[in-house]
PDB file of C-alpha atoms and ligand atoms in Angstrom:
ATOM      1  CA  UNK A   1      76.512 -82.002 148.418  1.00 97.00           C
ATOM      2  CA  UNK A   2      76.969 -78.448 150.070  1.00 97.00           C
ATOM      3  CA  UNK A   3      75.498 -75.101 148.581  1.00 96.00           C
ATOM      4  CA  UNK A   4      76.686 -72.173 148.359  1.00 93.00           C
ATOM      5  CA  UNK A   5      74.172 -68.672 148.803  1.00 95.00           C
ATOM      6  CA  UNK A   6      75.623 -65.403 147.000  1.00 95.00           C
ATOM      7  CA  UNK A   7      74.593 -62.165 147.940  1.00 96.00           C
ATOM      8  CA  UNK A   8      74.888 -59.027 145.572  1.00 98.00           C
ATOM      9  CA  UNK A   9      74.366 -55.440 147.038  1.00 98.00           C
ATOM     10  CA  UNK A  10      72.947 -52.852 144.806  1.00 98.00           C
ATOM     11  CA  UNK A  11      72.622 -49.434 146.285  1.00 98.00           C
ATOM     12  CA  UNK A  12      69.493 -47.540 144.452  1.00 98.00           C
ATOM     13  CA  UNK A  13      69.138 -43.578 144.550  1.00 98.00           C
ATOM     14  CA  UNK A  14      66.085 -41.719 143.011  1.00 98.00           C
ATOM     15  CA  UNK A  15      67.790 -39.820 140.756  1.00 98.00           C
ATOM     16  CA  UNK A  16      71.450 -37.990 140.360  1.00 98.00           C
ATOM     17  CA  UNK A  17      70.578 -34.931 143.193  1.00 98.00           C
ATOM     18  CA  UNK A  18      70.866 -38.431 145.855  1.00 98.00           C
ATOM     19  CA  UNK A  19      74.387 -38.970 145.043  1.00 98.00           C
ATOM     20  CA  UNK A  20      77.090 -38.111 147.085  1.00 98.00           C
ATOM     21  CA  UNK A  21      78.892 -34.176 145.091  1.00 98.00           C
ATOM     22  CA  UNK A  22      81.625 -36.288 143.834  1.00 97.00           C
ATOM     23  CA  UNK A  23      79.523 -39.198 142.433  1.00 98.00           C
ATOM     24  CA  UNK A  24      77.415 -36.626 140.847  1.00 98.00           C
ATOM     25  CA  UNK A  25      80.411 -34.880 139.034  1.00 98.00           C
ATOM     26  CA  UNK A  26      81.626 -38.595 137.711  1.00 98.00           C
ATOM     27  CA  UNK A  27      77.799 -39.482 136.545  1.00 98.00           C
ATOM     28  CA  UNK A  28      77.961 -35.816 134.783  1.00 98.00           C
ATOM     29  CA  UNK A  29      81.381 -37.200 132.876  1.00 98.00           C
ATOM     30  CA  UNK A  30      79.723 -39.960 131.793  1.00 98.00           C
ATOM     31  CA  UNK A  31      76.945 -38.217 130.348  1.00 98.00           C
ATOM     32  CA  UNK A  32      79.479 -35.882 128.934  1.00 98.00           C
ATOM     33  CA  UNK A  33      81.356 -38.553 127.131  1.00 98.00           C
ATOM     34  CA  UNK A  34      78.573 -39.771 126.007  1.00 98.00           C
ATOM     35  CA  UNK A  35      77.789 -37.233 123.727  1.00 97.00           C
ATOM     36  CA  UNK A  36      80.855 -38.305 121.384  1.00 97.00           C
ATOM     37  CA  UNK A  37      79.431 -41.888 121.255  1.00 98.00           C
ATOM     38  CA  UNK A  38      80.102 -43.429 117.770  1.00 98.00           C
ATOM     39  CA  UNK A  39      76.682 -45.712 118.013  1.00 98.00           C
ATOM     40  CA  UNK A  40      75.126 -45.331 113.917  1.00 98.00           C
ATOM     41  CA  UNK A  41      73.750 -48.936 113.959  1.00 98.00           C
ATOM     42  CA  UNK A  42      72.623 -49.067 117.498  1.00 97.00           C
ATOM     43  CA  UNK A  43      71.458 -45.805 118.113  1.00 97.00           C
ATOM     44  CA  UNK A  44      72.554 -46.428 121.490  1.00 98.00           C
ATOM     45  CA  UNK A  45      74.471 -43.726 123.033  1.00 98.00           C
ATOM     46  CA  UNK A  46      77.070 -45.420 126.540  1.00 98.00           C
ATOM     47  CA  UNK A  47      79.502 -42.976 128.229  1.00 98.00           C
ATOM     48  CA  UNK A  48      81.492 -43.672 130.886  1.00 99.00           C
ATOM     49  CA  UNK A  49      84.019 -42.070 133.114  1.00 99.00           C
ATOM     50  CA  UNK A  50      86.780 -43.836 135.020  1.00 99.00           C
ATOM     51  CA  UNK A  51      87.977 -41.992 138.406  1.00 98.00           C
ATOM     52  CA  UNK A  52      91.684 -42.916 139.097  1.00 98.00           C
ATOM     53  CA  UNK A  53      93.341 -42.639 142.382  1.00 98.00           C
ATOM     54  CA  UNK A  54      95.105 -39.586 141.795  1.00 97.00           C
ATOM     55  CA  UNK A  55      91.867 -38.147 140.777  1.00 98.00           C
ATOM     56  CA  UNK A  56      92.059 -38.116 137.265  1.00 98.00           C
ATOM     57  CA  UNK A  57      89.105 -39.001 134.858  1.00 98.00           C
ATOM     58  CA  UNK A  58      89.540 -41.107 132.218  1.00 98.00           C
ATOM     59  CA  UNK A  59      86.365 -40.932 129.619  1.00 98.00           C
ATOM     60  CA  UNK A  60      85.195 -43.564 127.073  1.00 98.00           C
ATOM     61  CA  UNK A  61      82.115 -44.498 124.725  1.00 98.00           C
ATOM     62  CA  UNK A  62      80.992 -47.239 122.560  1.00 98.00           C
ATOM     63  CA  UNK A  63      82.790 -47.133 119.538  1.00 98.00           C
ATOM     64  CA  UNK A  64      80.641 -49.263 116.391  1.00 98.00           C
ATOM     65  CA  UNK A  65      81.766 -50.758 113.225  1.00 98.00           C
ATOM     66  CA  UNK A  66      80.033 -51.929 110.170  1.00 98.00           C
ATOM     67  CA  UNK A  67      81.599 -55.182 111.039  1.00 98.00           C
ATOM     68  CA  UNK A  68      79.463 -54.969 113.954  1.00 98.00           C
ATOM     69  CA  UNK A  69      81.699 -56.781 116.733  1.00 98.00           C
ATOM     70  CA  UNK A  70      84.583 -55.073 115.943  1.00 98.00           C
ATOM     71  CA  UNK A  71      83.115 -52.502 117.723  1.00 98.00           C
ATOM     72  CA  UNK A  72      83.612 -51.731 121.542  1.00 98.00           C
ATOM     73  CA  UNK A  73      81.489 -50.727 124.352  1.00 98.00           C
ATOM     74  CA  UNK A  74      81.864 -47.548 126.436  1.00 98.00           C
ATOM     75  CA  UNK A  75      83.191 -48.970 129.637  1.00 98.00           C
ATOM     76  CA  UNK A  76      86.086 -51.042 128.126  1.00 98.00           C
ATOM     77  CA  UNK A  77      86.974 -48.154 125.638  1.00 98.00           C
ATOM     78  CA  UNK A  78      87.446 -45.910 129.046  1.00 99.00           C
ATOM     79  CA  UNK A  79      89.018 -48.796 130.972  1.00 98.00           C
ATOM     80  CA  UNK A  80      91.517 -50.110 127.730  1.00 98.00           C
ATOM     81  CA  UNK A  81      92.421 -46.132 127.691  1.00 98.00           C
ATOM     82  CA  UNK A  82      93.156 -45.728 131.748  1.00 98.00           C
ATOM     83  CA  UNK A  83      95.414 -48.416 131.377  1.00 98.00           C
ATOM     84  CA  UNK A  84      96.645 -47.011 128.213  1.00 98.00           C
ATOM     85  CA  UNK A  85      97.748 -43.872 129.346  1.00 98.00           C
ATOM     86  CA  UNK A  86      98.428 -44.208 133.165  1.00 98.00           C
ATOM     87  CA  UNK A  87      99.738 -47.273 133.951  1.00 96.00           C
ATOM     88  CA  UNK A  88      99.800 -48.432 137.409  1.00 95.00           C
ATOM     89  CA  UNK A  89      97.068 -46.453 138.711  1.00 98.00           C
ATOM     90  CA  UNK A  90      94.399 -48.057 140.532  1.00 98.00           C
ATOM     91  CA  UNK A  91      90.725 -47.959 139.300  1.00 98.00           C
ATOM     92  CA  UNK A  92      88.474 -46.290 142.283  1.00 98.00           C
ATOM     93  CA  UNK A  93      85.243 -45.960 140.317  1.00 99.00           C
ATOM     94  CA  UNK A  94      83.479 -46.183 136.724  1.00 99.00           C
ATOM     95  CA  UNK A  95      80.192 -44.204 135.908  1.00 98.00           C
ATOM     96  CA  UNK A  96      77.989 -45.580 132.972  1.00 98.00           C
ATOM     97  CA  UNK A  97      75.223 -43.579 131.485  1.00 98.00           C
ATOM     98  CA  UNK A  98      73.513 -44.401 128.558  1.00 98.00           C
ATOM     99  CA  UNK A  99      70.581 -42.460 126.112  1.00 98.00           C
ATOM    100  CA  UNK A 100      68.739 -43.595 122.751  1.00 97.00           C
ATOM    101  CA  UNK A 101      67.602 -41.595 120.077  1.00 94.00           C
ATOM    102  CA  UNK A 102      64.979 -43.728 119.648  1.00 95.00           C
ATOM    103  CA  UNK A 103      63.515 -44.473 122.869  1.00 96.00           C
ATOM    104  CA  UNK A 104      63.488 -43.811 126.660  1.00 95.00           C
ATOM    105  CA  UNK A 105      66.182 -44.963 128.610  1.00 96.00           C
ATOM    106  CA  UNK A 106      65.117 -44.639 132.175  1.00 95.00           C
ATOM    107  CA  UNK A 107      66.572 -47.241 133.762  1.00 97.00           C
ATOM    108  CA  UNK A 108      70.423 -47.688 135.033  1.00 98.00           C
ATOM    109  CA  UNK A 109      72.244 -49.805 132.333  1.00 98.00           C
ATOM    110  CA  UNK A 110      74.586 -52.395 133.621  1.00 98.00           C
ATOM    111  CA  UNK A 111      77.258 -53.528 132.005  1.00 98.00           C
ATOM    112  CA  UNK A 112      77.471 -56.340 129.532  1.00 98.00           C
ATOM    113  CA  UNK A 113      79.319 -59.779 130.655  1.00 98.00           C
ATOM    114  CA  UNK A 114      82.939 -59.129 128.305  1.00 98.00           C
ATOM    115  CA  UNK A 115      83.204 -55.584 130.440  1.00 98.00           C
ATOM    116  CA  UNK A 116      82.770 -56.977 133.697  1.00 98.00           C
ATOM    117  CA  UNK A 117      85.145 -59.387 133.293  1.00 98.00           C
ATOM    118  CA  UNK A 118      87.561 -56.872 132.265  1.00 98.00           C
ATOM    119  CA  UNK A 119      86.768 -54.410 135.332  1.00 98.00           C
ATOM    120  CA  UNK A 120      87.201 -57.302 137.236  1.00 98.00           C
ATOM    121  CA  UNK A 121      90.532 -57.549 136.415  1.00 97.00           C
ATOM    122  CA  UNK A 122      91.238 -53.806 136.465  1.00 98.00           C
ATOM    123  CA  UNK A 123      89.904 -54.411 140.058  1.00 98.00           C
ATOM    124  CA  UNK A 124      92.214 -56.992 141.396  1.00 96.00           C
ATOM    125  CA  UNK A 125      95.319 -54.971 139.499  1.00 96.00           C
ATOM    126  CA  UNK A 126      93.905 -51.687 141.523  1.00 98.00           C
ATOM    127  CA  UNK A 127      93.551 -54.134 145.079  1.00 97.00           C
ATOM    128  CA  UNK A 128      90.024 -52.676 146.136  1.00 98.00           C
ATOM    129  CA  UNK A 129      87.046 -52.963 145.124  1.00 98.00           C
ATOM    130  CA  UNK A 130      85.831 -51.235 142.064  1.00 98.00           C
ATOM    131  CA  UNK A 131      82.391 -49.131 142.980  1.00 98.00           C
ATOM    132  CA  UNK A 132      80.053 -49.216 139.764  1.00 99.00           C
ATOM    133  CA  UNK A 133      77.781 -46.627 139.078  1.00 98.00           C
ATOM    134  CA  UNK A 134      75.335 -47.424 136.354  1.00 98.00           C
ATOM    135  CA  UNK A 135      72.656 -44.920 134.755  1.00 98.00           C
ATOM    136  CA  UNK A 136      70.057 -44.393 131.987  1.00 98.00           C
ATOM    137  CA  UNK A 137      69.204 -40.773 130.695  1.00 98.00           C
ATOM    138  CA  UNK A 138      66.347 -40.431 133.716  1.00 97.00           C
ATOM    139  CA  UNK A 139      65.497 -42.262 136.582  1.00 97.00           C
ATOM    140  CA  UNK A 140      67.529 -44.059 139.108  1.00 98.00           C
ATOM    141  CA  UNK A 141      71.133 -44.521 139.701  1.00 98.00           C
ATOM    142  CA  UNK A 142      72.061 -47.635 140.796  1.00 98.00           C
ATOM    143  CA  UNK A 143      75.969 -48.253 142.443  1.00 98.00           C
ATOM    144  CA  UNK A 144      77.461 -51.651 143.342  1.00 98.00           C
ATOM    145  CA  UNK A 145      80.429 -51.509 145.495  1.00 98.00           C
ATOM    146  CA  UNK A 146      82.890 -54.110 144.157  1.00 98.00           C
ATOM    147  CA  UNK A 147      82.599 -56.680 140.860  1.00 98.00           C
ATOM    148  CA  UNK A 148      81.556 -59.191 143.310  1.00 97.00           C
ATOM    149  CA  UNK A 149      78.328 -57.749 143.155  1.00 98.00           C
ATOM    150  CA  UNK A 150      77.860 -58.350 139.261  1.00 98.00           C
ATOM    151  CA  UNK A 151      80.484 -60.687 138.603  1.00 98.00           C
ATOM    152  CA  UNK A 152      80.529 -63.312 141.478  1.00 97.00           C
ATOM    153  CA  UNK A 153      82.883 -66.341 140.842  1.00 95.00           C
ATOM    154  CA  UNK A 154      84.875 -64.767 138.512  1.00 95.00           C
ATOM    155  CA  UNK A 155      87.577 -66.256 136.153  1.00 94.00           C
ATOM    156  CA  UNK A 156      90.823 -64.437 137.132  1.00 87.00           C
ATOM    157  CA  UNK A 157      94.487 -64.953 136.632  1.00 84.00           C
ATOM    158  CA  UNK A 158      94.710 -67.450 139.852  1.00 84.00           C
ATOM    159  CA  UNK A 159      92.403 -70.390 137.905  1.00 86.00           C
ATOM    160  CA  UNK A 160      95.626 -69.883 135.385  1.00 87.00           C
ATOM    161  CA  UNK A 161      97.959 -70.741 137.785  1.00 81.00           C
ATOM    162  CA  UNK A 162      99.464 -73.992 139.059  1.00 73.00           C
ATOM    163  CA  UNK A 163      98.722 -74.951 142.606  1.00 64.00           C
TER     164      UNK A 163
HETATM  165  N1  THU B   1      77.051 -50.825 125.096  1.00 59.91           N
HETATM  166  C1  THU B   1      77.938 -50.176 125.893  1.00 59.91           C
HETATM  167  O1  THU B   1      78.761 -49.381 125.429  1.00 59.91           O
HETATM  168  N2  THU B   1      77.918 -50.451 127.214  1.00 59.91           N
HETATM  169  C2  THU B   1      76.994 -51.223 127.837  1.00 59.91           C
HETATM  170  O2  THU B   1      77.036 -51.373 129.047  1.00 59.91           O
HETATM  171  C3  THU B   1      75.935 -51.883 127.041  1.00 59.91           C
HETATM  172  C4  THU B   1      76.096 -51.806 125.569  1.00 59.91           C
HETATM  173  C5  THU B   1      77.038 -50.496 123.662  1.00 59.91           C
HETATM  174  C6  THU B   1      77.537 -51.548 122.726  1.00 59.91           C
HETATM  175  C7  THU B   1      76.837 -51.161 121.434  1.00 59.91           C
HETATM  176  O3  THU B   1      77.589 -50.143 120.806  1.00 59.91           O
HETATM  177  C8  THU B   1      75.523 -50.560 121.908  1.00 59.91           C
HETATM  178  O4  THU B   1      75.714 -50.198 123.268  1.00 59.91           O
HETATM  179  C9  THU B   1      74.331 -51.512 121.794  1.00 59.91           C
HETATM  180  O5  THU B   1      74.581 -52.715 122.421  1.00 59.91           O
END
């Protein structure tokens, strides 16, 4: 028996004013975008904003249903709609921010298990790593640089193929 050690790097900055100009501007998107968040039974408001190599920004929220998992969350709604509407492009970076009506939300929120697999993938499509920015409404920013920092051993398209 052997073991492996993983290591995840999260980079944590006091508040938006730490970012680098640029970050700032996609964190802003996000928050943006999250205004138009359809969230009636959660009350939980996601934006996010997708930066594309050719420096376009593709924006997203969580879209709800009655039938609650019909609905979808912010980051694959801005993901599903990057590689809706530019194919091809490679995925730089995705900025999450999130608020509640009914409480605080002052810590970075980090994106549920079904979205990081499909950044993952968005990620090895795009060849680089995919830097993650993840906010609240206040507080801290944290940014990962690469799924491999949320999503180590992931299932991707090589366990599908034939050795
Ligand atoms: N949600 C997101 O959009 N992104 C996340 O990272 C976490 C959760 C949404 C899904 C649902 O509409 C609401 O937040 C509560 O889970």
């Amino acid at each position: 028996m052997k073991e492996i050690s993983i290591q995840s790097v999260v980079h944590v900055y006091s508040g938006i004013g730490e970012l680098p100009e640029a970050d700032q501007e996609l964190i802003n998107a996000a928050i943006g975008a999250r205004l138009h968040a359809y969230a009636p039974y959660s009350h939980f408001f996601v934006g996010a904003a997708v930066l594309l190599d050719d420096g376009t920004i593709v924006l997203g929220n969580n879209q709800e249903n009655v039938a609650y998992p019909s609905g979808l969350c912010a980051e694959r709604t801005a993901l599903f709609a990057a590689g809706a509407n530019f194919p091809g492009k490679a995925v730089l970076k995705i900025a999450i921010a999130a608020s509640s009506n009914d409480f605080e939300v002052n810590n970075p929120v980090y994106p549920c298990g079904a979205c990081r697999q499909v950044m993952s993938e968005y990620e090895q499509l795009s060849k680089r790593p995919m830097e993650i920015l993840m906010y609240g409404a206040s507080g801290e920013v944290h940014v990962v640089n690469g799924l491999i920092n949320i999503l180590p051993v992931a299932f991707n398209a090589d366990n599908l193929k034939r050795r």
